[in-house]
C-alpha positions as semicolon CSV with decimal commas, in nm:
position;residue;x (nm);y (nm);z (nm)
1;M;1,596;-0,738;-2,983
2;R;1,615;-0,369;-2,846
3;L;1,548;-0,422;-2,500
4;E;1,722;-0,758;-2,450
5;N;1,845;-0,797;-2,074
6;K;1,666;-0,459;-1,988
7;I;1,435;-0,429;-1,679
8;A;1,139;-0,185;-1,714
9;I;0,878;-0,055;-1,493
10;V;0,554;0,054;-1,645
11;T;0,294;0,231;-1,437
12;G;-0,065;0,236;-1,521
13;A;0,011;-0,064;-1,751
14;G;-0,322;-0,257;-1,676
15;S;-0,485;-0,102;-1,998
16;G;-0,446;0,157;-2,275
17;I;-0,127;0,306;-2,350
18;G;0,057;0,165;-2,074
19;R;-0,065;-0,192;-2,136
20;A;0,055;-0,137;-2,510
21;I;0,402;-0,017;-2,389
22;A;0,441;-0,318;-2,165
23;V;0,354;-0,569;-2,428
24;R;0,592;-0,399;-2,675
25;F;0,876;-0,390;-2,440
26;A;0,835;-0,749;-2,357
27;A;0,826;-0,866;-2,712
28;E;1,153;-0,676;-2,763
29;G;1,329;-0,879;-2,481
30;A;1,253;-0,665;-2,158
31;R;1,142;-0,822;-1,824
32;V;0,857;-0,595;-1,748
33;V;0,717;-0,499;-1,415
34;I;0,337;-0,371;-1,445
35;D;0,183;-0,139;-1,191
36;D;-0,181;-0,076;-1,166
37;V;-0,452;-0,020;-0,901
38;N;-0,677;-0,266;-1,103
39;D;-0,572;-0,588;-1,011
40;A;-0,766;-0,797;-1,284
41;N;-0,618;-0,555;-1,567
42;G;-0,285;-0,582;-1,440
43;E;-0,288;-0,953;-1,408
44;E;-0,422;-0,968;-1,750
45;T;-0,149;-0,743;-1,878
46;A;0,108;-0,971;-1,738
47;S;-0,066;-1,311;-1,844
48;A;-0,056;-1,165;-2,198
49;I;0,299;-1,111;-2,212
50;R;0,359;-1,431;-2,063
51;R;0,129;-1,603;-2,333
52;Q;0,366;-1,441;-2,593
53;G;0,679;-1,594;-2,419
54;G;0,791;-1,279;-2,237
55;E;0,863;-1,210;-1,874
56;A;0,628;-1,005;-1,670
57;L;0,529;-0,934;-1,297
58;F;0,233;-0,752;-1,176
59;V;0,239;-0,548;-0,876
60;H;-0,046;-0,364;-0,721
61;G;0,042;-0,003;-0,670
62;D;-0,136;0,323;-0,634
63;V;0,158;0,575;-0,779
64;S;0,044;0,863;-0,538
65;Q;0,114;0,672;-0,230
66;P;0,493;0,652;-0,137
67;D;0,473;0,308;0,027
68;D;0,311;0,143;-0,267
69;V;0,572;0,307;-0,498
70;Q;0,844;0,144;-0,278
71;K;0,668;-0,185;-0,263
72;V;0,680;-0,199;-0,656
73;L;1,059;-0,096;-0,673
74;E;1,134;-0,355;-0,404
75;A;0,945;-0,629;-0,577
76;T;1,126;-0,527;-0,906
77;E;1,472;-0,562;-0,760
78;V;1,376;-0,911;-0,581
79;A;1,248;-1,048;-0,898
80;Y;1,460;-0,905;-1,171
81;G;1,698;-0,626;-1,031
82;A;1,736;-0,262;-1,036
83;P;1,532;-0,127;-1,337
84;H;1,689;0,025;-1,642
85;V;1,374;0,189;-1,759
86;L;1,068;0,376;-1,606
87;I;0,759;0,478;-1,808
88;N;0,522;0,703;-1,638
89;S;0,196;0,639;-1,778
90;A;-0,055;0,611;-1,493
91;I;-0,352;0,841;-1,501
92;C;-0,653;0,920;-1,292
93;S;-1,008;0,833;-1,387
94;R;-1,209;0,970;-1,670
95;E;-1,446;1,118;-1,434
96;A;-1,183;1,304;-1,254
97;I;-1,038;1,444;-1,563
98;F;-1,366;1,584;-1,711
99;A;-1,458;1,720;-1,367
100;N;-1,120;1,914;-1,312
101;R;-1,047;1,754;-0,986
102;W;-0,734;1,876;-0,863
103;A;-0,622;1,602;-0,623
104;P;-0,639;1,304;-0,823
105;I;-0,531;1,469;-1,164
106;M;-0,221;1,593;-0,988
107;E;-0,158;1,330;-0,722
108;I;-0,166;1,043;-0,982
109;G;-0,034;1,219;-1,312
110;L;0,235;1,435;-1,160
111;L;0,319;1,347;-0,808
112;G;0,304;0,998;-0,868
113;A;0,558;1,028;-1,174
114;W;0,797;1,227;-0,948
115;Q;0,765;0,961;-0,665
116;F;0,854;0,691;-0,900
117;I;1,140;0,882;-1,073
118;Q;1,305;0,944;-0,719
119;A;1,242;0,568;-0,636
120;V;1,444;0,453;-0,935
121;L;1,703;0,725;-0,957
122;P;1,945;0,561;-0,703
123;G;1,969;0,221;-0,885
124;M;2,001;0,408;-1,220
125;R;2,282;0,612;-1,089
126;K;2,454;0,305;-0,963
127;M;2,439;0,141;-1,303
128;G;2,524;0,465;-1,463
129;A;2,247;0,447;-1,711
130;G;1,881;0,471;-1,721
131;S;1,585;0,581;-1,954
132;I;1,272;0,758;-1,794
133;V;0,983;0,822;-2,021
134;N;0,673;1,031;-1,903
135;I;0,369;1,026;-2,086
136;S;0,229;1,378;-2,130
137;S;-0,019;1,478;-2,379
138;V;-0,104;1,714;-2,666
139;N;-0,339;1,890;-2,425
140;A;0,001;2,038;-2,269
141;L;0,049;2,212;-2,591
142;M;-0,290;2,365;-2,681
143;G;-0,633;2,375;-2,536
144;F;-0,905;2,090;-2,590
145;G;-1,218;2,135;-2,434
146;H;-1,259;2,208;-2,056
147;E;-1,007;1,967;-1,909
148;H;-0,796;2,270;-1,763
149;V;-0,643;2,085;-1,459
150;Y;-0,544;1,773;-1,683
151;S;-0,379;2,010;-1,935
152;G;-0,208;2,182;-1,655
153;S;-0,072;1,858;-1,521
154;K;0,055;1,734;-1,855
155;A;0,243;2,078;-1,922
156;A;0,394;2,025;-1,578
157;M;0,498;1,668;-1,690
158;I;0,695;1,851;-1,979
159;G;0,881;2,103;-1,766
160;L;0,956;1,827;-1,495
161;S;1,124;1,606;-1,781
162;R;1,316;1,897;-1,937
163;S;1,428;2,024;-1,592
164;L;1,540;1,702;-1,468
165;C;1,736;1,593;-1,770
166;G;1,980;1,856;-1,667
167;E;2,055;1,714;-1,352
168;V;2,063;1,327;-1,441
169;G;2,242;1,357;-1,748
170;K;2,585;1,337;-1,596
171;D;2,494;1,021;-1,464
172;G;2,394;0,848;-1,798
173;I;2,019;0,867;-1,713
174;R;1,802;1,006;-2,006
175;V;1,444;1,172;-1,958
176;N;1,217;1,240;-2,238
177;C;0,854;1,318;-2,274
178;I;0,587;1,190;-2,513
179;C;0,264;1,379;-2,589
180;P;-0,007;1,174;-2,750
181;G;-0,294;1,308;-2,951
182;T;-0,630;1,134;-2,920
183;V;-0,559;0,759;-2,865
184;L;-0,831;0,516;-2,881
185;T;-0,815;0,361;-2,560
186;D;-1,073;0,225;-2,312
187;I;-1,114;0,575;-2,175
188;W;-1,325;0,675;-2,486
189;K;-1,536;0,368;-2,481
190;P;-1,857;0,518;-2,283
191;L;-1,824;0,837;-2,494
192;I;-1,815;0,670;-2,812
193;E;-2,126;0,446;-2,693
194;R;-2,303;0,752;-2,589
195;D;-2,226;0,938;-2,918
196;P;-2,111;0,703;-3,200
197;S;-2,038;0,994;-3,449
198;L;-1,776;1,118;-3,198
199;V;-1,501;0,920;-3,371
200;D;-1,556;1,050;-3,701
201;R;-1,578;1,439;-3,579
202;L;-1,253;1,371;-3,413
203;T;-1,092;1,202;-3,693
204;A;-1,188;1,493;-3,922
205;L;-0,969;1,729;-3,713
206;Y;-0,634;1,511;-3,785
207;P;-0,425;1,587;-4,079
208;L;-0,339;1,209;-4,094
209;G;-0,710;1,117;-4,125
210;R;-0,710;0,878;-3,830
211;L;-0,695;0,881;-3,462
212;G;-0,399;0,720;-3,271
213;Q;-0,373;0,359;-3,126
214;P;-0,206;0,272;-2,835
215;E;0,060;0,072;-3,040
216;D;0,156;0,418;-3,173
217;I;0,273;0,560;-2,855
218;A;0,436;0,216;-2,755
219;N;0,650;0,241;-3,076
220;A;0,784;0,573;-2,957
221;A;0,850;0,479;-2,610
222;L;1,035;0,181;-2,737
223;F;1,281;0,399;-2,922
224;L;1,332;0,632;-2,622
225;A;1,380;0,354;-2,407
226;S;1,633;0,165;-2,638
227;D;1,990;0,244;-2,699
228;E;1,910;0,380;-3,034
229;A;1,798;0,705;-2,840
230;S;2,127;0,726;-2,654
231;F;2,190;1,070;-2,750
232;V;1,828;1,198;-2,695
233;T;1,733;1,338;-2,375
234;G;1,514;1,651;-2,260
235;A;1,304;1,602;-2,575
236;V;0,950;1,633;-2,630
237;F;0,810;1,377;-2,883
238;V;0,467;1,497;-3,005
239;I;0,284;1,185;-3,147
240;D;-0,042;1,343;-3,244
241;G;-0,128;1,272;-3,611
242;G;-0,058;1,643;-3,690
243;I;-0,340;1,789;-3,485
244;S;-0,104;2,059;-3,286
245;A;0,054;2,151;-3,640
246;A;-0,227;2,189;-3,837
247;Q;-0,601;2,204;-3,706
248;L;-0,816;2,107;-3,981
249;G;-1,125;2,241;-3,767
250;F;-1,046;2,593;-3,885
251;Q;-1,031;2,518;-4,261
252;V;-1,304;2,659;-4,485
């Protein structure tokens, strides 16, 4: 197992990419702490892991609130010990993203990641090892639609990851970033229900001829969290089906 005896915190793990990462990590032997503000979703992720024979703990926590971040860390340490892995995947609501609402986008997507990083660093430094994986977006690399503040926050996530790796590398801590393309998570369901042709239109833009699944991102996160990536830090993994390399919408 690639994460045997590892302890991982996954933020926003109640659904979507975060849930897929938590489930994948547990299947590879990690003891996983699930952070989310949605109690029902968070408990369901933990239950799904336990049903498969894994170890998981759900802790309600708003990543934008320092007290909640500390609560999640303390619960992790009590239950399992200091975390070896941190996955920052929490995002704000779909409505806030589409409305370019600065506060929730930045406070959850960027400030929340920073606060969790600061919380886990002392323990990782003491262990002399750690892996931090920040979930950015292909929106950080090129423009899509009108979600400008979201794109800005995700570009900042790349800058944060690359800058931080230079400080903590000497402590044995790696910091990397994943930029997913369009991934079919629950956030897309209302849009697809309103416009069933949306999936086909988006798929036509992708060189691989399909949209992403949460498991595609979980597989990349697993590699970055594992010892197989021991010489990888400051990297930006673009998992986007090729859309940022070859935009098929411009073909004639």
